[in-house]
Amino acid sequence: MRRVVITGAGTINPLGRSVPETFDAMRAGRCAIGPLELEGIERLSVRIGAQIAGYDPAARFSRSQLTLYDPFTQFALIAAAEAVAQAGDAALASDRAGVVLGTSGGGLQTQDGNYRAVYEAGKDRVPPLVVPRLMANAAASHLSMTYGIRGPVSTVSTACASSNHAMGQALALIRAGQADVMLTGGSEAMLCFGGIKAWEGLRVMARDTCRPFSADRTGLVQGEGAAVFVFEERERALARGAKVLAEVAGFAATSDAGDILAPDPDGAARAMRGALADAGLAPEEVGYVNAHGTGTAANDRSETAAIRAVFGAHADRLRVSATKSMHGHLIGAAGAVELLACLMALNAGVIAPTVNYRVPDPDCDLDVVPNAAVEASVEAVLSNAFAFGGLNAVLALRQG
Amino acid sequence: MTVQDRVIAILADQALLDPSDVTLDDTLESLGLDSMGLVETIFAIEEAFDITVPFNANAPQESGFDVSSVRSIVAAVQDLATQRA
């Protein structure tokens, strides 16, 4: 079977404007959650989030580009530029290159702003390019246009699992020979009035900050940003002398077929087992699991039970951290940004911590790497993503 | 309608029961309301009384809104409605 490796990584997220900045922040255990600044904040009860502080679109894009680029497209383009620079121009020089990105909200800020204009301000006219700016495939299409990528290009939307499902598809396309190289990952820009108001309704949002696995957690905190990777067929990457960041060894997706919101540990466990089997990994070979770890009571307990079910006694030797405690929940980009923590574990031997951790919870009794990064030599990792709708998607990486 | 009657009507509607079948001693469990039913109920109460109910599904017991019985919910809504008035 054709094997797949990562030859480029890029990001913009609340922890940093690049992969090195993000690694530094994760190593330092920095939390990017703070007071939200956005239009209409006075009518929101949720007032904290992880924003990309000081982000200035005009510094990165021309006025004509911004007419077309919703923030989720901007984030994807910024992340991709770093990933492509690392992989080298030769990486994408093929008709057999593609893009598959995850997003949940797509161009939500474009929708929100234009609904505000027509409903609240009573305007009868919107700008001409609202539709191509808000469509969920806008980011993927602009990556395709920017880099001349002419093979399979698409978008996956499975709420909080979007980018893991997207990266799983990229892996499958390359393995199956339908593409030799893929830009993949996810992008999300949901921090606007409507994007937060909808989440308020669920009453699962944290009051103070995000404290995954800590007994005093009060829920999740939203973030924004993107991470994009170059996935490449291994022989091709080696032949052109590319630096290999990791092997994408396996993937599995399962569905709970149960509740629309409540997670089922069995569905999560089946996805983790499936990813291990697909990668040909024994549970004991895994040293780190990047948890979905949202900081809700329901997720954290269910995920702990699932990890224990999959890893048995080895669960007590695993490092399991929830980096959402630092960068917030990037929803459709969550798995992509969290894959960076996996790369740091594999390549630098540093496990990103679960910050804001205060009180042990007997229902979440794994080594969650509380508050401070630790050094550990890790051969293989899992990255979990579990979405509303009962959809579970798990990636397995090993050293390349 | 009193606050009690209105809260019972909302709970009955969510539980697909007749209001006369809901007593003050009933609990969410006895009414067959799950966590999603509770969140929907709280939304309906907020809309009906124009109040904000402090409720977090992650830590229900620390929310300051006692949902242990129909009686406690009615009392909590009465408090919130009084504070508002």
Short mmCIF file of C-alpha atoms in Angstrom, two decimals, chain A residues 201-205 207 217-219 259-261 295-297, chain B residues 34 36 39 42-43 46 53-59 62-63:
data_model
loop_
_atom_site.label_atom_id
_atom_site.label_comp_id
_atom_site.label_asym_id
_atom_site.label_seq_id
_atom_site.Cartn_x
_atom_site.Cartn_y
_atom_site.Cartn_z
CA GLY A 201 -28.06 28.26 23.56
CA LEU A 202 -26.50 24.91 24.36
CA ARG A 203 -25.42 26.08 27.81
CA VAL A 204 -22.14 24.22 27.66
CA MET A 205 -19.87 27.26 27.55
CA ARG A 207 -17.70 30.76 32.61
CA ARG A 217 -14.37 22.65 34.58
CA THR A 218 -17.41 24.58 33.40
CA GLY A 219 -17.36 23.93 29.68
CA ASP A 259 -27.68 10.79 20.50
CA ILE A 260 -27.26 14.00 18.49
CA LEU A 261 -25.24 15.57 21.35
CA GLY A 295 -13.72 20.73 28.87
CA THR A 296 -17.36 19.67 28.98
CA ALA A 297 -18.39 17.14 31.59
CA ASP B 34 -33.38 14.40 29.77
CA MET B 36 -31.70 18.31 26.32
CA VAL B 39 -32.17 23.00 28.32
CA ILE B 42 -35.06 26.63 30.58
CA PHE B 43 -35.15 28.39 27.22
CA GLU B 46 -36.62 32.52 29.91
CA VAL B 53 -31.73 31.65 34.14
CA PRO B 54 -28.16 30.95 35.34
CA PHE B 55 -27.73 27.38 34.19
CA ASN B 56 -24.65 25.57 32.91
CA ALA B 57 -25.16 22.02 31.69
CA ASN B 58 -21.62 21.09 32.75
CA ALA B 59 -22.14 21.95 36.39
CA GLU B 62 -23.40 24.87 40.89
CA SER B 63 -25.57 26.98 38.66
#
